[in-house]
Amino acid sequence: MGTTKDILSPFLVWKQFFRKPVTIKEPLKRQGADRYRGFHINDIQECIGCGTCESICENQAIDLVAVAGIDTKSGDSGLRPKVDYGRCCWCALCVDVCTTGSLKLTNVFTWVDTDPDQFRYIPGVDAKPWDNATKGYKKAASLELYPLERIPMQHLHPEERHDSFIEIIKGFSKEEALREADRCVACGICTATCPAHMGIPEYIKAIREDNVEEGLRIMYETNPLPEICGRICTHKCETVCSVGHRGDPLSIRWLKRYLADQVPASAYASVLKSDSIEKNNRKVAIIGAGPAGLSAAYYLGMMGYQITVFEKLSAAGGMMRFGIPEYRLPYDQIDKDINYILSLGVEIKYGVSVGKDITLEQLEKEYDAVFAATGLHDGRSTRIPGTNHSGVYQSIELLRKITLGEPIEVAEKIVVIGGGNVAMDITRSLARMQRQKYGKVQLIATSLETEDIMPADREEVVEAREEGAIIYPGWGPREIIVENDRIKGLKVVQCLSVFDEQKRFSPKFDESNENFFEADMVVESIGQGANLSYIPASYFEQLEKDHRGRVLVDTLTFQTKLPWLFMGGDIIEGPDVIHGIANGHKAAKGIDQYLNANREEKQ
Amino acid sequence: MFDHVISELKNLFSAGEISGTEARLRFVTLPQNQAVKAVKYLNEKQGYRHLVLLTAVDYIEQGQFQLTYLLHNPENRTDIGVRVLIDRENATMESAHTLWPTIATYQRELREMFGIQFPGSPGVDDDFILEGWRGLPPYRRDFDTKAFAESFFPQREGRGTNDPAAFMKEKLYPNE
């Protein structure tokens, strides 16, 4: 039923026309509160494009996009976040999770534009009026969405380890591994830096899900020596870990070891499905049972090839067994990885030296392809006066003897020349043996490099000192002083710089600042060289070499200019275990390609 | 400042954990059948006359919701948060609208956002802000905000993203 009011009401609203408007005209000129959550800013130099901001965004407001002028490189994807303000709800989780702390919100909250596409922009790249704003939301220091500190690794204390070769690192418990794995933001920045491009976030995810078998499978896709790498890998991945920007990087190496440790050797064949490989009748010879040779053997073996490895020494492993001391890498763990590779039907001929016991020509005739991965086993000498004395040793020879259990005349006072990891290995091994024999350590390790640029891993230097060795870097060896045919010690002068401005090796000394280290035994550990004398001159001439005479190979297949000969490992790239493994894997794929192409030609 | 009221709460109720590091704020946990009585007691006998807020947290791992009644005493300017844990399954809590009519609004919000029932609370089943929401209450932790955003709000034209690891492979080692 209509009333007069109903009829008049449309006209009554007209009275509003004469009222003062409630709305206020722009500009409002009112600032947001100091911690107001307004538009994003991003420090584009700090940002590494890890994408954690995108992953956490519940509104899918962030895309990672390529930006002109920002290069993709190790540790930086080159991508940067682009925000869609049609979806952003200003919750600031992207700021809270940002691994580098580059992403922030300003307190600027007014922005008027008629084009909706303007409201998508790349903070820090697309210039905005608030780029220099200092106020706004920043992550509170007390708030962390993941722990910045590593789960500490249990290890033997110096007095528990300094007179024996038992393993120092105890490994993660399940509970510790789960907590450490939980710190991973799964960005995948590390994968590109790993020479083998291991699926690191994927196997860490397997740990989080407590699926160690899946973790083992993921590791074996790119690395058939996980027990070994889980202990002694140079872990370049950890140097670029996004979590490491504001905290400790993930303990990727120890997590890898945890996975491998969890699966017993007896379960490998069924977990990795190697119990049903289809064999072919093609044969590949591998020279050297080190990481590169074993890696190639594994991947070729999985493809069905018949593999024969020729190993000069009496056991497999190369530098992993004969270079790295037992306290870092126990022999039973090396055996676990190698025995599994042998279980695929790979044959190793021990004590066979190619070039002496069998020639490369013979291998060329009897096999379809040859992979040479002979490593760097010839110790380099400083060639200073006195080095030809019988009390002067090469570290690599001594380490080999220790592994083989051959006797070593350990002197009461020793000087080690060298500042790399091998120098630390022999220093710590000899310190243990001195303590066993004399009850005390009298050993000085000296290097050209000062402590800040010593090539050895920091922890090696620290632990060597804990075990009683004196590390005295920054000295250049001048002469081994010999009197009455007995070594008296090493004369050194201060080293001022090691490299010139072009970063070439060109040490400079202060000859007036001399020092003398008393010793009756000197060990040289300044690097190792390759011995390629097994390659006959007629073959060697045909190989491509760089200006320093190093053999060059195809970087994808590791094939040399002799199509049947592939080369890899420390003689080509590195030196370290993980490059060797990666080289072996690529060479295996290269050999497979080459032999398949060959067969098609013949058919 | 809190000694008297806390000891009284302990005398009269089975007050559990007392916490709070700020000088003027304490939290006290009470059993479900005592929480509203304690709130009433604090309101009527201890001067905590002002209801600051009523809110909830979803402790899905424990299968519980935690409700917090935050009360303010204007005389001595202190706050007490009365906390109560209730079952997440068929979550129901006694209504406190007879103490403050305004609490009905909070209870209406909690019913809509968490699915917690407050029988007898005026207008508690009316839409609060979601208007016609039928699915899982969105503040429950098992509500998948991302999936909802994906299905409900279409992406703007021209959007596209990259996975860092895949992008780095493509740029740095495409053939390996």
mmCIF file of C-alpha atoms in Angstrom, chain B residues 4-6 10-11 15-16 18 24 29 36 45 65 74 79 84 90 97 106 108 111 131 138 145 148-149 155 158 176:
data_model
loop_
_atom_site.group_PDB
_atom_site.id
_atom_site.type_symbol
_atom_site.label_atom_id
_atom_site.label_comp_id
_atom_site.label_asym_id
_atom_site.label_seq_id
_atom_site.Cartn_x
_atom_site.Cartn_y
_atom_site.Cartn_z
ATOM 1 C CA HIS B 4 45.737 -10.188 44.023
ATOM 2 C CA VAL B 5 43.581 -10.862 40.981
ATOM 3 C CA ILE B 6 45.678 -13.854 39.901
ATOM 4 C CA LYS B 10 43.382 -19.428 41.347
ATOM 5 C CA ASN B 11 41.193 -19.639 44.462
ATOM 6 C CA ALA B 15 43.313 -21.357 36.570
ATOM 7 C CA GLY B 16 46.020 -23.055 34.535
ATOM 8 C CA ILE B 18 49.718 -17.816 33.727
ATOM 9 C CA ARG B 24 50.504 -4.572 32.268
ATOM 10 C CA THR B 29 44.159 -20.289 30.720
ATOM 11 C CA VAL B 36 32.845 -17.236 30.746
ATOM 12 C CA LYS B 45 34.259 -7.899 40.726
ATOM 13 C CA PHE B 65 40.824 -23.711 18.892
ATOM 14 C CA PRO B 74 40.427 1.339 33.151
ATOM 15 C CA ASP B 79 44.811 -6.120 30.697
ATOM 16 C CA VAL B 84 40.321 -21.269 26.698
ATOM 17 C CA ASN B 90 31.998 -29.473 16.470
ATOM 18 C CA HIS B 97 26.448 -11.602 25.158
ATOM 19 C CA TYR B 106 32.806 -10.953 17.701
ATOM 20 C CA ARG B 108 29.240 -13.751 14.810
ATOM 21 C CA ARG B 111 31.181 -18.359 13.668
ATOM 22 C CA GLU B 131 27.855 -12.994 2.248
ATOM 23 C CA PRO B 138 38.371 -19.398 5.635
ATOM 24 C CA THR B 145 43.886 -19.826 0.490
ATOM 25 C CA PHE B 148 40.812 -20.452 -3.470
ATOM 26 C CA ALA B 149 42.617 -17.430 -4.921
ATOM 27 C CA GLN B 155 44.827 -14.143 -13.474
ATOM 28 C CA GLY B 158 49.853 -11.315 -19.773
ATOM 29 C CA GLU B 176 73.630 -30.876 -19.821
#
